[in-house]
Coordinates of C-alpha atoms in Angstrom, one line a residue:
Chain A
X1 CA -44.3 10.6 4.5
X2 CA -44.0 10.4 0.4
X3 CA -40.2 9.3 1.7
X4 CA -41.1 6.5 3.7
X5 CA -43.7 5.2 1.5
X6 CA -42.1 5.0 -1.6
X7 CA -38.4 4.3 0.2
X8 CA -36.6 4.8 -3.6
X9 CA -35.4 7.8 -5.3
X10 CA -35.3 6.6 -9.1
X11 CA -38.5 7.4 -10.6
X12 CA -39.9 3.9 -12.1
X13 CA -37.8 2.5 -15.1
X14 CA -37.8 -0.8 -17.2
X15 CA -35.0 -3.1 -16.4
X16 CA -33.4 -5.9 -17.9
X17 CA -30.0 -7.6 -17.8
X18 CA -28.4 -8.1 -21.4
X19 CA -26.0 -11.6 -21.0
X20 CA -24.1 -10.6 -24.5
X21 CA -23.4 -7.4 -26.9
X22 CA -25.3 -8.9 -29.1
X23 CA -28.5 -8.9 -26.7
X24 CA -27.9 -5.5 -25.8
X25 CA -27.4 -4.3 -29.4
X26 CA -30.6 -5.5 -30.1
X27 CA -32.4 -3.8 -27.3
X28 CA -30.9 -0.7 -27.7
X29 CA -32.5 -1.1 -31.0
X30 CA -35.6 -1.9 -29.9
X31 CA -35.8 0.9 -27.4
X32 CA -33.5 3.7 -28.5
X33 CA -33.8 6.9 -27.5
X34 CA -35.8 5.4 -24.2
X35 CA -33.5 3.3 -22.9
X36 CA -30.0 3.8 -21.2
X37 CA -26.6 1.7 -20.4
X38 CA -26.2 0.7 -17.4
X39 CA -22.2 -0.5 -16.4
X40 CA -20.7 0.8 -13.0
X41 CA -23.5 3.0 -12.2
X42 CA -21.2 5.3 -10.5
X43 CA -22.7 8.1 -12.4
X44 CA -25.4 7.4 -13.7
X45 CA -27.9 5.9 -10.7
X46 CA -26.9 9.7 -8.9
X47 CA -28.7 11.2 -11.8
X48 CA -31.6 8.9 -11.2
X49 CA -31.6 9.2 -8.0
X50 CA -31.7 13.0 -8.4
X51 CA -33.8 12.7 -11.6
X52 CA -32.1 14.2 -13.7
X53 CA -32.1 11.3 -15.6
X54 CA -35.5 9.3 -16.3
X55 CA -34.6 6.5 -18.8
X56 CA -37.5 4.9 -19.3
X57 CA -35.6 1.3 -19.9
X58 CA -32.1 0.5 -17.9
X59 CA -30.0 -2.5 -20.1
X60 CA -27.8 -3.5 -17.7
X61 CA -25.0 -5.1 -18.9
X62 CA -22.8 -5.9 -15.4
X63 CA -23.2 -9.5 -16.7
X64 CA -21.4 -9.7 -20.8
X65 CA -18.2 -11.3 -20.2
X66 CA -17.2 -10.2 -23.2
X67 CA -17.0 -6.2 -21.9
X68 CA -14.6 -7.3 -19.0
X69 CA -11.0 -9.2 -20.9
X70 CA -7.7 -7.1 -20.7
X71 CA -5.8 -8.4 -23.5
X72 CA -2.0 -6.8 -24.7
X73 CA -0.9 -7.2 -28.1
X74 CA 0.8 -4.4 -28.9
X75 CA -1.7 -2.0 -27.5
X76 CA -3.6 -2.8 -24.7
X77 CA -7.3 -3.5 -25.1
X78 CA -9.4 -2.7 -22.2
X79 CA -13.1 -3.5 -22.2
X80 CA -15.6 -1.3 -21.5
X81 CA -16.7 -3.2 -18.2
X82 CA -13.5 -3.2 -16.5
X83 CA -13.8 -2.0 -13.3
X84 CA -11.5 0.8 -12.1
X85 CA -10.7 -0.8 -9.0
X86 CA -8.9 -4.1 -11.3
X87 CA -8.0 -1.7 -13.9
X88 CA -5.7 -0.3 -10.7
X89 CA -4.5 -3.5 -10.1
X90 CA -3.6 -5.1 -13.1
X91 CA -0.2 -5.3 -14.0
X92 CA -1.1 -5.8 -18.3
X93 CA -3.1 -2.0 -17.4
X94 CA 0.1 -0.3 -15.3
X95 CA 2.5 -1.7 -17.7
X96 CA 0.8 -1.1 -20.5
X97 CA -0.6 2.3 -19.5
X98 CA 1.2 3.8 -16.7
X99 CA -0.5 6.9 -17.5
X100 CA -3.5 5.2 -16.6
X101 CA -3.1 3.7 -13.2
X102 CA -1.1 7.3 -12.3
X103 CA -4.8 8.8 -12.8
X104 CA -7.0 6.3 -11.0
X105 CA -6.3 6.7 -7.8
X106 CA -7.9 10.3 -8.1
X107 CA -11.1 8.8 -9.7
X108 CA -13.4 9.2 -7.4
X109 CA -13.3 6.8 -4.2
X110 CA -12.5 3.5 -3.9
X111 CA -16.1 2.2 -2.9
X112 CA -16.5 4.1 -5.9
X113 CA -14.2 2.2 -7.8
X114 CA -14.7 -1.2 -7.3
X115 CA -18.1 -0.7 -9.2
X116 CA -17.6 2.0 -11.9
X117 CA -15.5 1.2 -15.2
X118 CA -13.2 2.6 -17.5
X119 CA -15.5 2.5 -20.2
X120 CA -18.0 4.1 -18.3
X121 CA -16.3 7.0 -17.7
X122 CA -15.5 7.5 -21.0
X123 CA -19.2 7.3 -22.2
X124 CA -20.7 9.2 -19.9
X125 CA -17.8 11.9 -21.4
X126 CA -18.1 14.5 -18.4
X127 CA -15.2 16.8 -19.2
X128 CA -13.9 17.1 -15.3
X129 CA -13.0 13.5 -15.2
X130 CA -9.5 11.5 -15.1
X131 CA -10.5 9.3 -17.5
X132 CA -11.7 10.3 -20.0
X133 CA -8.9 13.4 -19.6
X134 CA -6.3 10.5 -19.9
X135 CA -7.5 8.2 -22.4
X136 CA -6.9 12.0 -24.4
X137 CA -3.8 12.2 -23.5
X138 CA -2.7 9.2 -24.9
X139 CA -4.1 8.6 -27.9
X140 CA -6.6 5.8 -26.8
X141 CA -8.9 4.2 -29.8
X142 CA -12.2 3.6 -29.1
X143 CA -14.2 0.2 -30.4
X144 CA -17.9 0.9 -30.4
X145 CA -20.7 -1.5 -31.8
X146 CA -24.0 -0.9 -33.3
X147 CA -26.8 -3.3 -34.9
X148 CA -24.6 -2.5 -38.2
X149 CA -21.6 -3.1 -36.7
X150 CA -18.4 -2.2 -35.5
X151 CA -15.8 0.9 -35.7
X152 CA -13.2 2.5 -34.6
X153 CA -12.7 6.4 -33.6
X154 CA -10.4 8.4 -31.9
X155 CA -10.0 9.9 -29.2
X156 CA -10.8 13.3 -30.9
X157 CA -13.1 12.2 -32.4
X158 CA -15.3 11.0 -29.8
X159 CA -15.3 12.9 -27.3
X160 CA -17.9 16.0 -28.7
X161 CA -19.0 17.6 -26.0
X162 CA -20.4 17.8 -22.2
X163 CA -21.8 14.1 -21.8
X164 CA -21.7 13.5 -25.3
X165 CA -19.7 11.3 -27.3
X166 CA -19.8 9.4 -31.1
X167 CA -21.6 6.5 -29.9
X168 CA -25.3 6.1 -31.5
X169 CA -28.3 5.8 -29.5
X170 CA -28.1 2.2 -31.2
X171 CA -24.4 2.0 -30.0
X172 CA -21.9 0.9 -27.4
X173 CA -18.5 1.3 -26.3
X174 CA -16.5 -2.1 -26.1
X175 CA -13.3 -1.6 -25.5
X176 CA -10.7 0.9 -25.2
X177 CA -7.2 0.7 -26.9
X178 CA -4.5 2.5 -26.1
X179 CA -1.1 2.1 -28.1
X180 CA 1.9 0.6 -26.6
X181 CA 4.0 3.1 -24.7
X182 CA 7.6 3.8 -26.3
X183 CA 10.4 2.6 -23.6
X184 CA 11.9 5.8 -23.0
X185 CA 8.0 7.5 -22.6
X186 CA 7.5 8.6 -19.2
X187 CA 4.6 10.4 -17.6
X188 CA 2.7 12.3 -15.0
X189 CA -1.2 12.9 -13.7
X190 CA -1.1 16.0 -11.4
X191 CA -4.6 17.4 -9.9
X192 CA -5.7 19.6 -7.8
X193 CA -9.2 19.1 -6.3
X194 CA -10.6 20.6 -2.6
X195 CA -11.1 17.1 -1.1
X196 CA -9.1 13.9 -2.5
X197 CA -11.8 11.9 -4.1
X198 CA -13.5 15.6 -5.4
X199 CA -13.8 16.3 -8.8
X200 CA -10.5 18.3 -9.5
X201 CA -10.4 21.9 -10.4
X202 CA -8.1 21.4 -12.5
X203 CA -6.2 18.5 -13.7
X204 CA -3.2 17.8 -16.5
X205 CA -2.0 14.2 -17.6
X206 CA 1.3 13.8 -19.5
X207 CA 3.0 11.5 -21.3
X208 CA 6.7 12.7 -23.0
X209 CA 8.7 10.2 -24.7
X210 CA 13.3 11.4 -24.6
X211 CA 16.6 11.1 -26.2
X212 CA 19.4 10.3 -24.1
X213 CA 20.3 13.1 -22.1
X214 CA 16.7 14.2 -21.9
X215 CA 14.9 16.4 -24.5
X216 CA 11.6 15.8 -25.3
X217 CA 11.6 13.4 -28.4
X218 CA 7.2 14.2 -27.9
X219 CA 4.5 15.4 -25.5
X220 CA 1.3 14.7 -25.1
X221 CA -0.5 16.5 -23.0
X222 CA -4.0 17.2 -21.5
X223 CA -6.3 18.4 -19.3
X224 CA -9.2 17.6 -17.7
X225 CA -11.9 20.8 -16.9
X226 CA -10.7 23.5 -19.3
X227 CA -13.1 22.8 -21.7
X228 CA -16.5 21.1 -22.3
X229 CA -14.0 18.4 -23.5
X230 CA -10.5 16.9 -22.4
X231 CA -8.1 19.7 -23.8
X232 CA -5.1 18.8 -25.5
X233 CA -2.4 21.2 -25.6
X234 CA -1.4 21.0 -28.9
X235 CA 0.9 24.6 -28.8
X236 CA 2.6 23.5 -25.5
X237 CA 2.9 19.2 -26.8
X238 CA 4.8 21.4 -30.1
X239 CA 7.2 24.6 -28.3
X240 CA 8.4 21.3 -26.2
X241 CA 9.6 19.1 -28.6
X242 CA 13.1 19.3 -28.9
X243 CA 13.4 21.0 -25.1
X244 CA 15.2 19.4 -22.2
X245 CA 12.8 18.4 -20.0
X246 CA 14.5 20.5 -17.3
X247 CA 15.2 23.6 -19.0
X248 CA 13.5 25.7 -17.3
X249 CA 12.5 28.4 -19.3
X250 CA 11.2 26.0 -21.9
X251 CA 9.4 24.8 -19.5
X252 CA 7.7 28.2 -18.0
X253 CA 7.0 28.7 -22.3
X254 CA 5.3 26.0 -23.0
X255 CA 3.5 26.3 -19.7
X256 CA 2.4 29.9 -20.8
X257 CA 1.7 28.8 -23.8
X258 CA -0.5 25.2 -23.0
X259 CA -3.8 26.6 -22.3
X260 CA -4.3 28.1 -25.8
X261 CA -7.9 29.2 -26.3
X262 CA -8.9 27.4 -23.1
X263 CA -11.9 28.6 -21.7
X264 CA -13.5 27.3 -19.0
X265 CA -15.8 27.5 -16.7
X266 CA -15.9 29.5 -13.5
X267 CA -18.5 27.8 -10.5
X268 CA -18.1 28.5 -7.1
X269 CA -14.8 25.7 -6.5
X270 CA -12.9 27.9 -9.0
X271 CA -13.2 31.5 -11.3
X272 CA -12.1 30.2 -15.3
X273 CA -9.1 32.6 -14.6
X274 CA -7.6 30.6 -11.4
X275 CA -8.0 27.5 -13.3
X276 CA -5.9 28.5 -16.2
X277 CA -3.6 29.5 -13.8
X278 CA -3.5 26.1 -12.4
X279 CA -3.2 24.3 -15.4
X280 CA -0.1 26.0 -16.1
X281 CA 1.6 25.3 -12.5
X282 CA 0.3 22.3 -13.5
X283 CA 1.8 21.4 -16.8
X284 CA 5.0 23.1 -14.6
X285 CA 5.3 20.2 -11.7
X286 CA 4.1 17.7 -14.0
X287 CA 6.8 18.2 -16.4
X288 CA 9.1 18.5 -13.1
X289 CA 8.3 15.3 -11.5
X290 CA 9.0 13.9 -15.3
X291 CA 13.0 15.7 -15.2
X292 CA 13.4 14.8 -11.1
X293 CA 13.1 10.8 -12.0
X294 CA 9.7 10.1 -9.9
X295 CA 6.4 9.9 -10.8
X296 CA 4.0 11.8 -10.1
Chain B
X1 CA -32.0 -17.8 -26.0
X2 CA -34.3 -14.7 -26.8
X3 CA -33.4 -12.0 -24.9
X4 CA -34.6 -10.9 -21.7
X5 CA -37.7 -8.3 -22.1
X6 CA -38.0 -4.6 -20.0
X7 CA -40.4 -5.1 -17.3
X8 CA -40.7 -2.2 -14.4
X9 CA -42.6 -5.7 -11.7
X10 CA -41.1 -6.7 -8.4
X11 CA -38.6 -9.3 -8.4
X12 CA -37.2 -11.7 -6.1
X13 CA -33.9 -10.7 -4.9
X14 CA -32.0 -13.6 -3.6
X15 CA -27.9 -12.7 -2.5
X16 CA -26.1 -13.8 0.9
X17 CA -26.1 -11.2 3.9
X18 CA -23.4 -11.8 6.2
X19 CA -22.5 -14.8 5.6
X20 CA -26.5 -16.1 5.4
X21 CA -28.8 -16.7 2.8
X22 CA -31.5 -14.2 2.3
X23 CA -34.6 -12.9 0.2
X24 CA -36.7 -10.2 -0.4
X25 CA -38.9 -8.7 -3.0
X26 CA -37.7 -4.8 -5.0
X27 CA -38.6 -3.0 -8.0
X28 CA -36.0 -2.7 -10.0
X29 CA -35.2 1.2 -9.0
X30 CA -34.9 -0.1 -5.0
X31 CA -31.6 0.9 -4.0
X32 CA -29.9 -1.7 -2.5
X33 CA -29.5 0.2 0.9
X34 CA -32.9 0.8 1.4
X35 CA -33.7 -2.9 0.3
X36 CA -31.0 -3.9 2.9
X37 CA -32.7 -1.8 5.9
X38 CA -36.7 -1.8 4.8
X39 CA -37.5 -5.1 3.2
X40 CA -34.3 -7.5 5.4
X41 CA -34.9 -5.6 8.3
X42 CA -30.5 -4.3 8.7
X43 CA -30.8 -1.2 9.4
X44 CA -26.8 -0.5 10.5
X45 CA -26.5 0.6 6.8
X46 CA -27.3 4.7 7.4
X47 CA -28.6 6.9 4.2
X48 CA -26.9 10.0 4.2
X49 CA -27.0 11.7 1.1
X50 CA -28.5 9.2 -1.1
X51 CA -26.7 10.3 -4.0
X52 CA -23.2 8.7 -3.5
X53 CA -21.4 11.3 -2.0
X54 CA -20.8 11.5 1.9
X55 CA -20.2 7.2 2.2
X56 CA -22.7 6.9 4.8
X57 CA -24.1 4.0 3.3
X58 CA -20.6 1.7 2.4
X59 CA -20.8 -1.7 2.3
X60 CA -18.8 -4.6 1.1
X61 CA -20.4 -6.5 -1.4
X62 CA -17.7 -9.8 -2.7
X63 CA -15.2 -8.3 -0.5
X64 CA -14.8 -5.4 -1.9
X65 CA -16.3 -1.6 -0.7
X66 CA -19.5 -0.2 -2.4
X67 CA -21.5 2.8 -1.8
X68 CA -24.9 0.7 -1.3
X69 CA -27.0 3.9 -2.6
X70 CA -25.8 3.6 -6.1
X71 CA -26.2 0.0 -6.6
X72 CA -29.5 -1.7 -7.2
X73 CA -31.1 -3.8 -5.0
X74 CA -31.1 -6.2 -8.7
X75 CA -28.0 -5.7 -8.8
X76 CA -26.7 -8.1 -6.5
X77 CA -28.7 -11.3 -7.5
X78 CA -26.3 -14.2 -6.5
X79 CA -24.0 -11.2 -4.4
X80 CA -22.0 -11.5 -0.8
X81 CA -23.0 -8.5 1.4
X82 CA -21.1 -7.7 4.3
X83 CA -22.3 -5.2 6.4
X84 CA -22.1 -3.5 10.0
X85 CA -24.2 -6.7 11.1
X86 CA -21.6 -8.7 10.6
X87 CA -18.5 -7.6 12.3
X88 CA -19.6 -8.0 16.2
X89 CA -18.9 -11.9 17.1
X90 CA -22.8 -11.4 19.5
X91 CA -21.3 -9.1 22.6
X92 CA -17.2 -9.3 21.0
X93 CA -17.1 -6.4 19.7
X94 CA -14.7 -6.3 16.4
X95 CA -11.4 -5.0 16.8
X96 CA -12.0 -2.5 14.2
X97 CA -15.2 -1.4 16.8
X98 CA -13.3 -1.8 19.2
X99 CA -10.4 0.4 18.3
X100 CA -13.0 3.4 17.2
X101 CA -14.8 3.0 20.6
X102 CA -11.4 3.2 22.8
X103 CA -9.7 5.9 20.0
X104 CA -13.3 8.1 20.2
X105 CA -13.1 7.4 16.2
X106 CA -17.5 8.3 16.4
X107 CA -18.9 11.2 18.3
X108 CA -22.7 11.0 16.7
X109 CA -22.0 8.0 14.8
X110 CA -24.2 7.9 11.8
X111 CA -21.1 7.8 9.5
X112 CA -19.9 4.9 11.9
X113 CA -21.5 1.9 10.2
X114 CA -20.0 2.6 6.4
X115 CA -16.4 4.1 8.2
X116 CA -15.4 1.2 10.0
X117 CA -16.7 -1.2 6.8
X118 CA -14.4 1.5 4.8
X119 CA -11.7 0.9 7.0
X120 CA -11.9 -3.1 7.2
X121 CA -11.2 -2.9 3.5
X122 CA -8.2 -0.4 3.9
X123 CA -7.2 -2.8 6.4
X124 CA -7.5 -6.1 4.6
X125 CA -5.5 -4.0 1.4
X126 CA -2.5 -2.7 3.6
X127 CA -2.1 -4.1 7.0
X128 CA -0.5 -0.6 8.6
X129 CA -1.4 2.4 6.7
X130 CA 0.5 6.1 6.9
X131 CA -1.9 8.8 8.2
X132 CA -1.8 9.7 4.6
X133 CA -2.8 6.7 3.2
X134 CA -5.8 6.6 5.9
X135 CA -6.4 10.3 5.0
X136 CA -6.7 9.0 0.9
X137 CA -8.7 5.8 1.7
X138 CA -11.4 7.5 4.0
X139 CA -11.9 10.3 2.2
X140 CA -15.2 9.1 0.4
X141 CA -16.4 8.8 3.7
X142 CA -17.4 12.2 5.6
X143 CA -17.6 13.0 9.1
X144 CA -19.5 16.2 9.9
X145 CA -18.6 15.2 14.2
X146 CA -15.1 14.3 14.9
X147 CA -12.6 16.1 12.4
X148 CA -11.0 12.9 12.0
X149 CA -8.5 12.4 13.9
X150 CA -10.5 10.3 16.2
X151 CA -11.1 8.4 13.4
X152 CA -6.6 8.7 11.7
X153 CA -6.1 7.0 15.8
X154 CA -9.1 4.2 15.9
X155 CA -7.4 3.0 12.7
X156 CA -3.5 3.1 13.9
X157 CA -5.0 1.5 17.1
X158 CA -7.2 -1.2 15.2
X159 CA -4.1 -2.2 12.2
X160 CA -1.8 -2.5 15.6
X161 CA -5.1 -4.6 17.5
X162 CA -5.1 -6.9 14.2
X163 CA -1.3 -7.4 13.6
X164 CA -1.7 -9.0 17.3
X165 CA 0.7 -5.6 18.2
X166 CA -2.1 -4.5 21.1

């Protein structure tokens, strides 16, 4: 009866739409910790419906045009509010960040990606999510804007811990910059989930730069859901330097080294040990797919 | 221009639903699906999990599928919404609806409105999807009756109908 009378799930909040970044920042400055920015809402609104989040004020940024641009000027610059579905179809995004293009089809479902944004997923900082993992693998930079001005932080600084970033309560994420890929870069994104579109039990994002003849000049590897932040596998990256990508022994050794000190959680989907094993398998498969010449 | 001030007051929401302009009143916290059902009386869109997991409330907003339980009604101000009520032409079912009936793409029917709207978007993007593509696209629409075999067959049949081959 309560539900029929109320016909809503979220707790009461005060709402307004910001029309510009400056207006959003002024509202954040005024309401600070009581306020939450509402971007695509595909994580926040479920949290409101379940009442695990209870912000007093929601500042809707969906109509801020300046956060919705995609630019390529050397690096790819993706406005924080660019929808995942648009990024998935965007030629500049696919050319400037092929790994992101490969990963986006694993992000939720089409109806989620219609609304969900690249910046919203980054700012939500779920360590099981694909977008933070890819942005970490690509050494993305995050443009933060606050009342005191703008600053740029790297991925390792941006992702602090589960659901926590370097963003201050009075700052917003304006854009993400991804360095231009080398012409010799090849990438793959693989994940294991119970059902397509579910959060990954484990996932890997791999980008390698290959010399003539197939030797790896540089590898960048990041796992989702192995730690409280996207887990960069520096040991495996180092182990692969100079190895040929089709050298099965080198790949196997790198995979063994890859999970290093990761201590993933055990939950009903997989034990920590299974996650570590799956991560190694995924890395071997991803490198194998790149060696075979396809994109995974 | 002074900044808007946050408020929890009810407000008028005007939007286009199935080609007709409609208005209603919503609190900021009112979900789009509840607004469609209770304020506009369009009960074809079903409420399932209410946290964006099951896909029962799938409608289309400005031509793209969304989950109406995780969009606020006030966010649909000025938008064009398509719901299951807009598909049939009077008594004549839409080809996707016909295909679902003919291929047993439903049993209890609870997931069907959302499923049909999702299929409409799939077939607009990909007129001849493979079984794998159908299953991947519809992985966000949960059906607990059919086991999906009939649904996949219905989508393939709908694709043929829309191509004029059946």
